[in-house]
Amino acid sequence: MEKKMYRTAILETLAAEMERDPNVVLLGEDIVGGMGTPGGPEAIGGIWKTTEGLFGRFGADRVIDTPISESAIIGAAAGLALSGKRPVAELMFADFVGVCMDQIWNQIAKFRYMFGGKSRCPVVIRMAYGAGRNASAQHSQSVHQMLTGMPGLKVVMPTTPADAKGLLAQAIRDDDPVIFLEHKTLYATKGNVPDGEYLVPFGHARLTRAGTDVTLVSFGLMLGYCEQAADLLAAEGIGCDVIDLRTTSPLDEEAILDSVEVTGRLVVVDEAPPRCNIATDIISLVCAKAFVALKAPPVAVTPPHTPVPFARELEAAYLPSPEKIAAAARKTLSWK
Amino acid sequence: MQLSREALLRAYRQMKLIREFEERLHVEIMTGEIAGFTHLYSGQEAVAVGVCEHLTADDKIISTHRGHGHCLAKGVEVKGMMKEIWGSREGTCKGKGGSMHIASEEHGMLGANGIVGAGAPIAVGAAIAAKLNGKGGVSITFSGDGACNQGTTFEAMNFAVVTKAPCIFIFENNHYSEHTGYEYAVGTSGDIASRAEAFGMKVWRGDGTDFMSVYDTMRDVLEYVRAGHGPASVEFDTERFFGHFEGDPQRYRADGELDRIRAERDCLRKFRDSVTGAGLLSHTELDSLDAEILDLIQSAVDDARAAERPTAEDVLTDVYISY
Ligand SMILES: Cc1ncc(C[n+]2csc(CCOP(=O)(O)OP(=O)(O)O)c2C)c(N)n1
Ligand SMILES: [Mg+2]
């Protein structure tokens, strides 16, 4: 066990999986960085530093630096997968799913079912998502609510470096298409990462702390905010269950319901806009399946129904915060 | 065709304004005061200005993530832009868009755009609207050597050809898309104009570091498009003097490349040498313009620093519903 950065866990897992399985192929824009320049391949090595050095190790056939052509990248990943390869495609920013949505939604997601189980499409699409870097409306979005709603896709959102490793290895070995969402503010965060082979199965949430008063559910950047909120609340004598979903599809319903059975109070924090998101989804689940256990109406903490704004003050006001989460938890406790 | 003194002074002023705007931002960004991603246009000024000096308010342009130069060249106000980049609520877009998303309808500037390749189809729509309006307006999309590989660009070119839309596809080939060389990413051996030609358009090529080359080329292009012949395309060979975004270590460049392009391919230096050499303008008048522009940039920065900051309530405006 060693402390590593989130981005390092991703890089090392890509390398280990490529080593293990010669069918694993990477493709994406600037993932080599420097192709066709005086500085040469790997002069830069990917803007997120998650693919650095892989071109030198595995060569141009398996680490494919692509032109700026997201539809062709994701379409080619589909073709590779239908031909027995295990492509890991990178979208530099999750916002660019807008450019290649047909290949994701009408193609990759549907093949297995539409072809009556006669085809497999084991594509992993990695993408950097989320706000927090003042990258404005087209480089800051959370796209998971849209993708979680699409049958055929699995949607994975690691919060810690250990989960980045375990979930990515699982994603690459999975026979279904997997959307792998990396929060851009987490790349430089550090945590213990297990050595050697480490797989985290999908659909198993992680209880990061236990308490009996309120259940806080989230993932990604917002999970850290929930932890901070739980600290604030602990100082007031309020104990929280904090649940990191890890995957939004499949969803670990049991972990959520078990917790709410004990606490009777639920706060779900989602970085996506407020309509039809993971928070509304989980709240409806709990209302339907744990209605009797509820002691107060569940609360969703989300940004407002607007695009992500640019200025520091605006983005800070837009995003949920530990304070807003703590306030939501208090609201469930004071409800009569 | 020889330009008047006034036209030459104006062209120089516009290019210098863009240059100093960007050079100042390069310095200011290091202090950490400016948030987000900023892509500077230094080195490419002759393209934006050589194109936009021909345009009227009826003509539309659409830009890219590297949009400051196009905005300034189309007349968007310097101070409003600086405030926008600073994230002030007094900025061109109230601090909601920032560097990558400056737009100004009144100037026919349909927006800088963070999605590479998004501009071309939008420009075709604007061109069709111009045709419907019947006032001879055109629509211009600026794209990079990277954006030319996006399917949207291909679709837009074909669409414009079949609808004979008065649309001009300007490709600014600055040799890099982020950290990738154009000869690697553009499969026609790096030749972008030949693609546009293959879509059935008339194409031109020009030196994007030479204002006169751009300006003269664009006179012909605009004459052709305004005459109703349909779309056209121009590839300008140019240089970007800074990194892809501020903070880019630029290890993909050759040793001494930045010094070389600043020495040999600087549109401002070339312009000054040529107009003073030909006795059209004097160093003294250009120097005084330089000083005037530096003052303007200083006051734009001072104003941006002092400008009103946005508040939490501003998050909920300009959208149809507030929850
Ligand atoms: C759809 C999409 N893909 C990728 C990016 C990331 N990106 C931003 S700018 C850029 C390079 C663009 O290169 P080019 O078109 O040559 O323009 P330049 O930066 O040279 O002005 C890339 C890959 C993006 N913003 N949008
Ligand atoms: Mg370029």
XYZ file of C-alpha atoms and ligand atoms in Angstrom:
686
model
C 0.000 0.000 0.000
C 1.386 3.341 -1.046
C 0.065 6.913 -1.132
C -0.477 7.949 -4.709
C -2.205 10.623 -6.684
C -5.522 9.879 -8.381
C -3.917 10.555 -11.777
C -1.024 8.220 -10.970
C -3.437 5.463 -10.004
C -5.113 5.854 -13.397
C -1.845 5.928 -15.311
C -0.483 2.859 -13.517
C -3.714 0.938 -13.996
C -3.763 1.674 -17.714
C -0.170 0.434 -17.923
C -0.855 -2.705 -15.875
C -3.933 -3.597 -17.916
C -2.072 -3.048 -21.169
C 0.704 -5.280 -19.868
C -1.789 -7.952 -18.834
C -3.931 -7.939 -21.965
C -2.476 -7.178 -25.398
C -5.992 -6.342 -26.618
C -6.118 -3.177 -24.519
C -5.669 -0.171 -26.813
C -5.795 3.535 -25.925
C -7.003 6.339 -28.123
C -7.608 10.036 -27.618
C -6.530 13.575 -28.365
C -3.034 14.528 -27.267
C -2.747 11.378 -25.143
C 0.774 11.083 -26.538
C 1.256 14.823 -26.871
C 3.819 16.129 -29.336
C 3.037 13.957 -32.363
C 4.291 15.623 -35.521
C 6.199 18.341 -33.646
C 9.886 19.165 -33.291
C 9.692 18.000 -29.675
C 8.396 14.638 -30.852
C 6.045 12.094 -29.287
C 5.578 12.460 -25.534
C 6.975 15.993 -25.523
C 3.988 16.754 -23.293
C 2.175 13.504 -22.523
C -1.516 14.284 -22.185
C -3.015 17.307 -20.497
C -4.156 15.351 -17.432
C -0.931 13.325 -17.194
C -2.882 10.078 -17.125
C -1.215 8.535 -20.187
C 2.346 9.808 -19.819
C 5.017 7.333 -20.940
C 2.570 4.761 -22.334
C 3.437 5.514 -25.960
C 7.106 4.770 -25.260
C 6.190 1.534 -23.537
C 3.483 0.182 -25.787
C 4.043 1.903 -29.131
C 1.977 3.821 -31.646
C -0.266 0.890 -32.552
C -1.653 0.605 -29.042
C -1.462 4.225 -27.929
C -3.217 6.095 -30.692
C -3.005 9.867 -30.691
C -6.018 11.086 -32.627
C -6.981 14.228 -34.515
C -9.680 16.379 -32.898
C -12.548 14.152 -34.010
C -14.596 12.880 -31.074
C -17.214 11.109 -33.187
C -14.502 9.153 -34.952
C -12.658 8.421 -31.707
C -15.688 6.919 -30.029
C -16.897 5.249 -33.217
C -13.470 3.716 -33.766
C -13.473 2.517 -30.163
C -16.763 0.767 -30.927
C -15.279 -0.857 -34.006
C -12.198 -1.975 -32.106
C -14.383 -3.481 -29.407
C -16.649 -5.275 -31.903
C -13.462 -6.752 -33.360
C -12.213 -8.246 -30.136
C -10.097 -5.409 -28.752
C -10.540 -3.609 -25.447
C -10.291 0.068 -26.303
C -9.983 2.749 -23.662
C -10.952 6.003 -25.327
C -10.346 9.364 -23.696
C -12.479 12.457 -24.084
C -10.323 15.289 -22.815
C -13.368 16.937 -21.236
C -16.672 15.204 -20.480
C -18.472 18.120 -22.150
C -17.329 16.724 -25.493
C -19.801 13.846 -25.208
C -21.967 16.403 -26.958
C -19.875 15.943 -30.071
C -20.001 12.123 -30.127
C -23.309 11.359 -28.488
C -24.618 9.234 -31.348
C -21.705 6.830 -31.099
C -22.218 6.506 -27.354
C -25.979 6.445 -27.166
C -27.312 4.952 -30.401
C -24.342 2.706 -31.083
C -22.179 1.507 -28.207
C -24.916 1.431 -25.577
C -27.310 -0.568 -27.734
C -25.276 -3.202 -29.559
C -25.441 -6.023 -27.039
C -29.204 -5.823 -26.531
C -30.252 -4.810 -30.018
C -28.268 -7.672 -31.530
C -29.918 -10.127 -29.153
C -26.769 -10.779 -27.189
C -24.833 -11.597 -30.380
C -22.313 -8.832 -29.886
C -20.216 -7.360 -27.160
C -18.866 -3.831 -27.028
C -16.318 -3.637 -24.206
C -15.411 0.019 -24.630
C -14.212 2.203 -21.770
C -14.725 5.919 -22.299
C -12.687 7.938 -19.832
C -13.456 11.608 -19.428
C -12.590 14.486 -17.118
C -15.723 16.115 -15.727
C -16.881 18.617 -13.201
C -16.606 22.211 -12.088
C -14.202 23.875 -9.687
C -11.588 25.219 -12.059
C -13.479 28.179 -13.518
C -13.374 26.503 -16.898
C -16.841 27.884 -17.703
C -19.934 26.440 -19.340
C -18.379 24.099 -21.915
C -15.522 22.635 -19.855
C -17.024 22.112 -16.404
C -20.107 19.986 -16.743
C -21.228 16.879 -14.965
C -22.668 14.556 -17.595
C -23.378 11.474 -15.504
C -27.101 12.066 -15.073
C -27.583 11.947 -18.820
C -25.418 8.848 -19.293
C -26.803 7.039 -16.238
C -30.206 7.303 -17.877
C -29.055 5.347 -20.939
C -29.713 1.622 -20.839
C -26.670 -0.414 -21.841
C -24.037 1.809 -20.291
C -22.319 1.341 -16.958
C -21.338 4.590 -15.293
C -18.413 4.721 -12.893
C -17.260 7.701 -10.840
C -14.258 7.048 -8.606
C -13.643 9.430 -5.742
C -10.378 8.081 -4.311
C -7.098 6.986 -5.912
C -7.722 3.416 -4.690
C -11.116 3.339 -6.374
C -9.659 4.930 -9.488
C -7.403 1.890 -9.701
C -9.878 -0.800 -8.747
C -12.769 0.551 -10.782
C -10.663 1.243 -13.884
C -9.226 -2.282 -13.911
C -12.779 -3.602 -13.503
C -14.023 -1.321 -16.292
C -11.384 -2.532 -18.737
C -12.201 -6.188 -17.994
C -15.962 -5.653 -18.128
C -17.708 -6.889 -21.273
C -20.151 -3.983 -21.318
C -19.395 -0.396 -22.301
C -18.310 1.658 -19.319
C -18.316 5.420 -18.903
C -15.450 6.245 -16.563
C -15.750 9.729 -15.088
C -12.708 11.374 -13.532
C -13.342 14.563 -11.598
C -10.808 17.083 -12.824
C -10.248 18.581 -9.384
C -9.338 15.146 -7.988
C -6.370 14.341 -10.247
C -3.832 15.766 -7.819
C -5.440 14.377 -4.652
C -3.611 11.592 -2.820
C -4.639 8.429 -1.041
C -3.537 4.914 -0.257
C -3.637 2.604 -3.257
C -3.431 -1.189 -2.844
C -0.488 -2.861 -4.583
C -0.837 -5.527 -7.244
C -4.083 -6.797 -8.666
C -7.000 -4.817 -7.238
C -10.531 -4.848 -8.603
C -13.563 -3.023 -7.256
C -16.809 -4.640 -8.427
C -19.513 -2.355 -9.828
C -22.647 -1.640 -7.852
C -21.024 -1.742 -4.416
C -21.059 1.578 -2.618
C -18.498 2.455 0.023
C -19.474 3.614 3.502
C -16.814 6.188 4.327
C -18.050 6.885 7.840
C -20.856 5.637 10.021
C -23.412 7.593 12.024
C -27.016 7.111 12.989
C -28.624 10.526 12.445
C -28.420 11.375 8.735
C -27.405 9.578 5.542
C -25.301 11.628 3.123
C -24.976 10.123 -0.362
C -22.660 11.391 -3.083
C -19.618 10.689 -5.306
C -16.703 12.552 -6.904
C -15.782 16.026 -5.705
C -19.038 16.264 -3.757
C -18.120 13.252 -1.623
C -15.263 15.237 -0.079
C -17.728 18.049 0.580
C -20.016 15.548 2.321
C -17.094 14.462 4.506
C -16.464 18.077 5.437
C -20.139 18.584 6.156
C -20.082 15.467 8.330
C -17.175 16.997 10.265
C -19.159 20.194 10.824
C -22.162 18.171 11.956
C -20.072 15.880 14.189
C -18.989 18.988 16.107
C -22.704 19.579 16.788
C -23.185 15.999 17.914
C -24.850 14.873 14.692
C -23.622 11.548 13.305
C -23.658 10.865 9.550
C -23.488 7.803 7.391
C -21.527 8.948 4.348
C -21.979 6.807 1.264
C -19.749 7.024 -1.792
C -21.786 5.499 -4.612
C -18.751 4.664 -6.777
C -21.030 3.687 -9.672
C -24.309 5.334 -10.612
C -25.178 2.494 -12.986
C -25.451 -0.116 -11.601
C -26.680 1.524 -8.404
C -26.166 0.003 -4.956
C -29.752 0.412 -3.777
C -29.194 -1.804 -0.785
C -26.450 0.320 0.756
C -28.666 3.407 0.548
C -31.822 1.715 1.823
C -29.989 -0.042 4.683
C -28.569 3.259 5.846
C -31.875 5.132 5.634
C -33.571 2.323 7.585
C -31.286 3.351 10.467
C -31.077 7.135 10.091
C -34.495 7.928 8.604
C -32.976 11.058 7.103
C -31.422 11.462 3.668
C -29.384 14.136 1.903
C -28.178 13.389 -1.628
C -25.562 15.657 -3.140
C -25.161 15.793 -6.895
C -23.001 18.134 -8.961
C -25.353 17.760 -11.935
C -28.221 20.212 -12.547
C -31.260 19.614 -10.320
C -33.713 17.990 -12.731
C -33.627 14.246 -13.420
C -30.287 13.714 -11.735
C -28.859 11.137 -9.306
C -30.249 13.000 -6.316
C -33.810 12.992 -7.653
C -33.378 9.366 -8.669
C -32.200 8.216 -5.252
C -34.775 10.267 -3.405
C -37.518 8.692 -5.470
C -36.022 5.268 -4.790
C -35.990 5.875 -1.045
C -39.493 7.327 -1.003
C -40.728 4.271 -2.867
C -38.819 1.634 -0.946
C -38.121 3.030 2.531
C -41.072 5.368 3.002
C -41.900 4.059 6.434
C -38.353 4.536 7.686
C -38.265 8.215 6.736
C -38.421 10.720 9.602
C -38.178 13.792 7.367
C -38.460 14.620 3.670
C -35.175 13.806 1.890
C -33.216 16.786 0.573
C -31.314 17.147 -2.703
C -28.314 19.464 -2.746
C -27.410 20.404 -6.306
C -26.382 23.399 -8.356
C -29.200 25.547 -9.754
C -30.790 24.841 -13.137
C -28.262 26.938 -15.078
C -25.137 26.318 -17.144
C -21.866 26.452 -15.167
C -20.800 30.097 -14.821
C -17.230 31.372 -15.183
C -16.326 33.927 -12.509
C -14.924 32.609 -9.219
C -17.777 34.053 -7.176
C -20.373 32.655 -9.560
C -18.923 29.166 -9.723
C -18.552 29.048 -5.949
C -22.168 30.111 -5.524
C -23.247 27.615 -8.175
C -21.645 24.550 -6.609
C -22.898 22.789 -3.510
C -20.601 23.400 -0.519
C -19.980 21.668 2.814
C -22.020 24.439 4.450
C -24.981 23.935 2.134
C -24.822 20.189 2.735
C -24.654 20.615 6.495
C -27.597 23.012 6.337
C -29.597 20.434 4.382
C -28.797 17.788 6.994
C -29.894 20.124 9.806
C -33.108 20.751 7.921
C -33.894 17.027 7.979
C -33.191 16.974 11.727
C -35.355 19.971 12.573
C -38.323 18.839 10.460
C -41.519 18.350 12.393
C -4.247 48.356 -54.135
C -2.600 50.941 -51.900
C -4.438 51.651 -48.664
C -4.973 55.190 -47.430
C -2.896 56.496 -44.527
C -5.963 56.334 -42.318
C -6.636 52.734 -43.256
C -3.025 51.780 -42.600
C -3.010 53.521 -39.229
C -6.238 51.815 -38.308
C -4.922 48.388 -39.285
C -1.770 48.891 -37.270
C -3.729 50.157 -34.327
C -6.046 47.133 -34.346
C -3.186 44.642 -34.566
C -1.212 46.417 -31.887
C -4.264 46.565 -29.659
C -4.696 42.796 -29.865
C -0.992 42.211 -29.306
C -0.784 44.369 -26.204
C -4.050 43.003 -24.847
C -2.623 39.497 -25.042
C 0.905 40.335 -23.881
C -0.557 42.017 -20.836
C -2.800 39.052 -20.083
C 0.194 36.761 -20.340
C 1.800 38.734 -17.520
C -1.367 39.140 -15.460
C -2.234 35.443 -15.606
C 1.024 34.572 -13.844
C -0.187 36.444 -10.784
C -3.129 34.069 -10.438
C -5.696 36.834 -10.429
C -7.414 35.647 -13.619
C -9.341 32.390 -13.350
C -9.853 29.588 -15.841
C -8.235 28.702 -19.151
C -6.940 31.510 -21.337
C -5.743 31.004 -24.913
C -3.814 33.936 -26.351
C -3.870 35.113 -29.954
C -0.453 36.854 -30.096
C 1.214 36.166 -33.433
C -2.011 35.754 -35.404
C -3.228 39.392 -35.345
C -2.816 40.001 -39.067
C -5.451 37.363 -39.796
C -8.198 38.721 -37.553
C -7.541 42.308 -38.570
C -6.908 41.602 -42.256
C -10.272 39.840 -42.374
C -12.367 42.103 -40.157
C -11.190 45.397 -41.672
C -13.348 44.447 -44.673
C -16.499 43.727 -42.683
C -19.559 45.747 -41.775
C -22.091 45.355 -38.981
C -24.184 43.194 -41.329
C -21.391 40.625 -41.502
C -21.115 37.994 -38.817
C -18.098 36.208 -37.445
C -17.807 33.219 -35.164
C -14.667 32.401 -33.287
C -12.907 29.722 -31.269
C -11.411 29.196 -27.822
C -8.664 31.595 -28.995
C -11.116 34.395 -29.532
C -9.794 37.655 -28.091
C -8.257 38.770 -31.392
C -11.380 38.106 -33.420
C -13.543 39.987 -30.909
C -11.287 43.042 -30.815
C -10.911 43.061 -34.599
C -14.719 43.038 -34.973
C -14.964 46.029 -32.664
C -15.943 44.532 -29.319
C -15.041 46.991 -26.592
C -11.622 46.505 -24.976
C -12.655 47.404 -21.460
C -15.707 45.176 -21.438
C -13.572 42.280 -22.627
C -10.904 42.844 -20.020
C -13.584 42.951 -17.332
C -15.067 39.730 -18.682
C -11.732 37.969 -18.495
C -11.410 39.228 -14.921
C -14.845 37.747 -14.207
C -16.542 41.039 -13.385
C -20.293 41.528 -13.627
C -19.498 44.612 -15.743
C -17.828 42.396 -18.354
C -19.113 41.878 -21.911
C -20.929 38.741 -20.737
C -21.360 39.663 -17.040
C -18.520 37.391 -15.960
C -20.548 34.349 -16.918
C -18.524 33.315 -19.944
C -14.946 34.431 -19.416
C -12.104 34.377 -21.905
C -13.434 31.434 -23.928
C -16.960 32.769 -24.390
C -16.997 36.422 -25.353
C -19.844 37.368 -27.665
C -21.425 40.606 -28.837
C -24.524 40.513 -30.973
C -24.401 44.216 -31.773
C -20.961 43.749 -33.311
C -21.958 40.683 -35.314
C -19.656 38.626 -33.114
C -21.527 35.365 -32.568
C -19.186 34.180 -29.890
C -15.893 32.663 -28.986
C -16.502 28.957 -28.500
C -14.981 26.326 -26.261
C -16.016 23.388 -28.426
C -13.527 22.848 -31.211
C -15.364 22.676 -34.537
C -18.638 24.051 -33.196
C -18.389 27.320 -35.098
C -18.503 26.177 -38.707
C -22.099 24.876 -38.821
C -23.332 27.923 -36.901
C -21.629 30.162 -39.440
C -23.477 28.386 -42.243
C -26.777 29.202 -40.552
C -25.748 32.823 -40.200
C -24.770 32.851 -43.869
C -28.165 31.492 -44.910
C -29.788 34.209 -42.772
C -27.630 36.818 -44.522
C -28.779 35.479 -47.863
C -32.427 35.706 -46.729
C -31.853 39.269 -45.547
C -30.544 40.185 -48.980
C -28.233 42.968 -47.827
C -25.062 41.341 -49.088
C -23.865 40.248 -45.650
C -21.522 37.327 -45.218
C -20.693 35.018 -42.368
C -17.158 34.038 -41.428
C -15.961 31.173 -39.310
C -12.452 31.119 -37.930
C -11.059 27.636 -37.343
C -7.672 26.222 -36.458
C -5.617 23.473 -38.024
C -7.026 21.214 -35.315
C -10.664 22.198 -35.829
C -10.409 21.347 -39.525
C -10.383 17.662 -38.502
C -13.738 17.818 -36.796
C -16.673 16.242 -38.630
C -18.749 19.348 -37.984
C -16.329 21.309 -40.153
C -16.694 18.841 -43.024
C -20.465 18.821 -42.765
C -20.604 22.602 -42.653
C -18.420 22.972 -45.736
C -20.566 20.638 -47.787
C -23.772 22.207 -46.476
C -22.541 25.679 -47.419
C -21.605 24.504 -50.906
C -24.961 22.876 -51.620
C -26.906 25.860 -50.292
C -24.544 28.382 -51.921
C -24.388 30.137 -48.574
C -22.274 33.301 -48.347
C -19.994 31.667 -45.813
C -16.231 31.984 -45.557
C -14.201 29.306 -43.851
C -10.972 30.841 -42.583
C -8.397 28.316 -41.429
C -5.638 29.754 -39.271
C -2.881 27.209 -39.504
C -0.587 27.986 -36.574
C 0.970 24.524 -36.920
C -0.270 23.158 -33.629
C -3.498 21.914 -32.131
C -2.707 21.922 -28.450
C 0.494 19.861 -28.435
C 0.072 18.080 -31.743
C 1.673 19.098 -35.032
C -0.563 19.786 -38.033
C 1.458 17.538 -40.304
C 0.547 14.611 -38.068
C -3.112 15.444 -37.582
C -4.110 16.850 -40.991
C -3.939 13.874 -43.327
C -3.618 15.862 -46.538
C 0.080 16.390 -45.671
C -1.012 19.345 -43.600
C -2.781 21.056 -46.500
C -6.157 22.319 -45.251
C -7.230 24.427 -48.228
C -7.133 21.401 -50.509
C -9.861 19.839 -48.385
C -12.122 22.843 -48.754
C -11.430 22.706 -52.467
C -12.447 19.061 -52.531
C -15.800 20.058 -51.066
C -16.342 22.189 -54.129
C -15.340 25.595 -52.845
C -13.062 28.203 -54.312
C -10.028 28.488 -52.062
C -7.234 30.925 -51.418
C -4.021 30.659 -49.454
C -2.143 33.495 -47.777
C 0.650 34.431 -45.404
C -1.129 35.037 -42.116
C 1.810 36.939 -40.698
C 1.599 39.578 -43.420
C -1.269 42.019 -43.048
C -1.179 43.097 -46.693
C -1.286 39.507 -47.876
C -4.320 38.800 -45.705
C -6.038 42.050 -46.569
C -5.536 41.739 -50.323
C -6.577 38.099 -50.327
C -9.718 38.900 -48.367
C -10.694 41.662 -50.775
C -10.869 39.066 -53.549
C -12.571 36.487 -51.343
C -15.253 38.907 -50.203
C -15.858 40.194 -53.697
C -16.412 36.618 -54.822
C -18.705 35.656 -51.948
C -20.692 38.899 -51.935
C -21.285 38.422 -55.664
C -23.341 35.357 -54.783
C -20.966 32.600 -55.922
C -21.437 30.670 -52.691
C -18.922 29.850 -49.978
C -15.153 30.170 -50.085
C -12.261 29.173 -47.935
C -8.861 30.596 -47.092
C -5.949 28.974 -45.314
C -3.590 31.404 -43.647
C -0.236 30.195 -42.480
C 0.491 31.852 -39.143
C 2.221 31.509 -35.767
C 1.114 31.372 -32.156
C 3.625 33.156 -29.947
C 2.500 31.676 -26.630
C 1.537 28.215 -25.451
C -1.752 26.552 -26.293
C -3.117 27.890 -23.026
C -1.329 29.883 -20.400
C 0.769 27.448 -18.396
C 1.624 25.210 -21.363
C 5.323 24.202 -21.052
C 5.599 24.047 -24.881
C 8.139 21.249 -24.928
C 6.862 20.302 -28.384
C 8.576 23.332 -29.928
C 12.050 23.263 -31.511
C 14.947 24.904 -29.682
C 14.884 28.595 -30.432
C 11.557 28.339 -32.280
C 9.837 31.037 -30.246
C 12.707 33.475 -30.758
C 12.808 32.679 -34.444
C 9.107 33.197 -35.078
C 9.117 36.424 -33.048
C 12.085 37.649 -35.096
C 10.993 36.506 -38.544
C 7.235 36.065 -38.482
C 5.945 38.960 -36.414
C 3.110 40.657 -38.314
C 3.547 43.937 -36.442
C 7.231 44.156 -37.114
C 6.716 43.286 -40.777
C 3.973 45.878 -41.100
C 6.049 48.596 -39.506
C 9.092 47.816 -41.652
C 7.068 47.845 -44.815
C 5.050 51.040 -44.236
C 7.979 53.005 -42.901
C 10.293 51.640 -45.595
C 7.859 52.790 -48.265
C 7.517 56.177 -46.569
C 3.771 55.706 -45.991
C 3.875 56.141 -42.227
C 6.598 57.330 -39.901
C 8.079 55.592 -36.882
C 7.048 58.606 -34.839
C 3.366 58.225 -35.604
C 3.490 54.495 -34.986
C 5.337 55.036 -31.716
C 2.694 57.445 -30.555
C -0.013 54.907 -31.415
C 1.927 52.327 -29.402
C 1.955 54.623 -26.399
C -1.742 55.355 -26.751
C -2.539 51.646 -26.836
C -0.396 50.846 -23.828
C -2.294 53.537 -21.924
C -5.602 52.088 -23.026
C -4.589 48.589 -21.917
C -3.378 49.935 -18.585
C -6.646 51.678 -17.944
C -8.589 48.581 -19.068
C -6.670 46.501 -16.529
C -7.142 49.115 -13.809
C -10.859 49.249 -14.550
C -11.163 45.469 -14.633
C -9.489 45.205 -11.236
C -11.779 47.813 -9.744
C -14.941 46.592 -11.469
C -17.883 45.226 -9.581
C -17.774 41.537 -8.736
C -20.717 39.270 -9.467
C -22.828 37.945 -6.630
C -24.651 34.717 -5.908
C -27.910 36.271 -7.230
C -26.285 36.756 -10.638
C -26.018 32.974 -11.024
C -29.794 32.862 -11.522
C -30.214 35.542 -14.179
C -30.234 35.071 -17.976
C -31.879 31.708 -17.683
C -35.587 31.062 -18.066
C -36.217 29.623 -14.639
C -34.543 29.917 -11.263
C -34.376 26.755 -9.244
C -14.720 19.229 -29.188
C -13.458 19.606 -28.516
N -12.438 18.727 -28.505
C -11.269 19.047 -27.895
C -11.121 20.246 -27.282
C -9.854 20.581 -26.521
N -9.101 21.551 -27.310
C -9.251 22.863 -27.100
S -8.373 23.761 -28.182
C -7.759 22.395 -28.910
C -6.808 22.529 -30.047
C -7.369 23.323 -31.171
O -6.416 23.460 -32.149
P -6.636 24.428 -33.375
O -7.960 24.169 -33.986
O -5.447 24.302 -34.250
O -6.705 25.867 -32.728
P -5.541 26.691 -31.984
O -5.555 26.256 -30.566
O -4.262 26.392 -32.652
O -5.962 28.111 -32.112
C -8.247 21.247 -28.303
C -7.902 19.867 -28.678
C -12.217 21.134 -27.296
N -12.165 22.305 -26.658
N -13.344 20.795 -27.941
Mg -3.727 25.400 -34.367
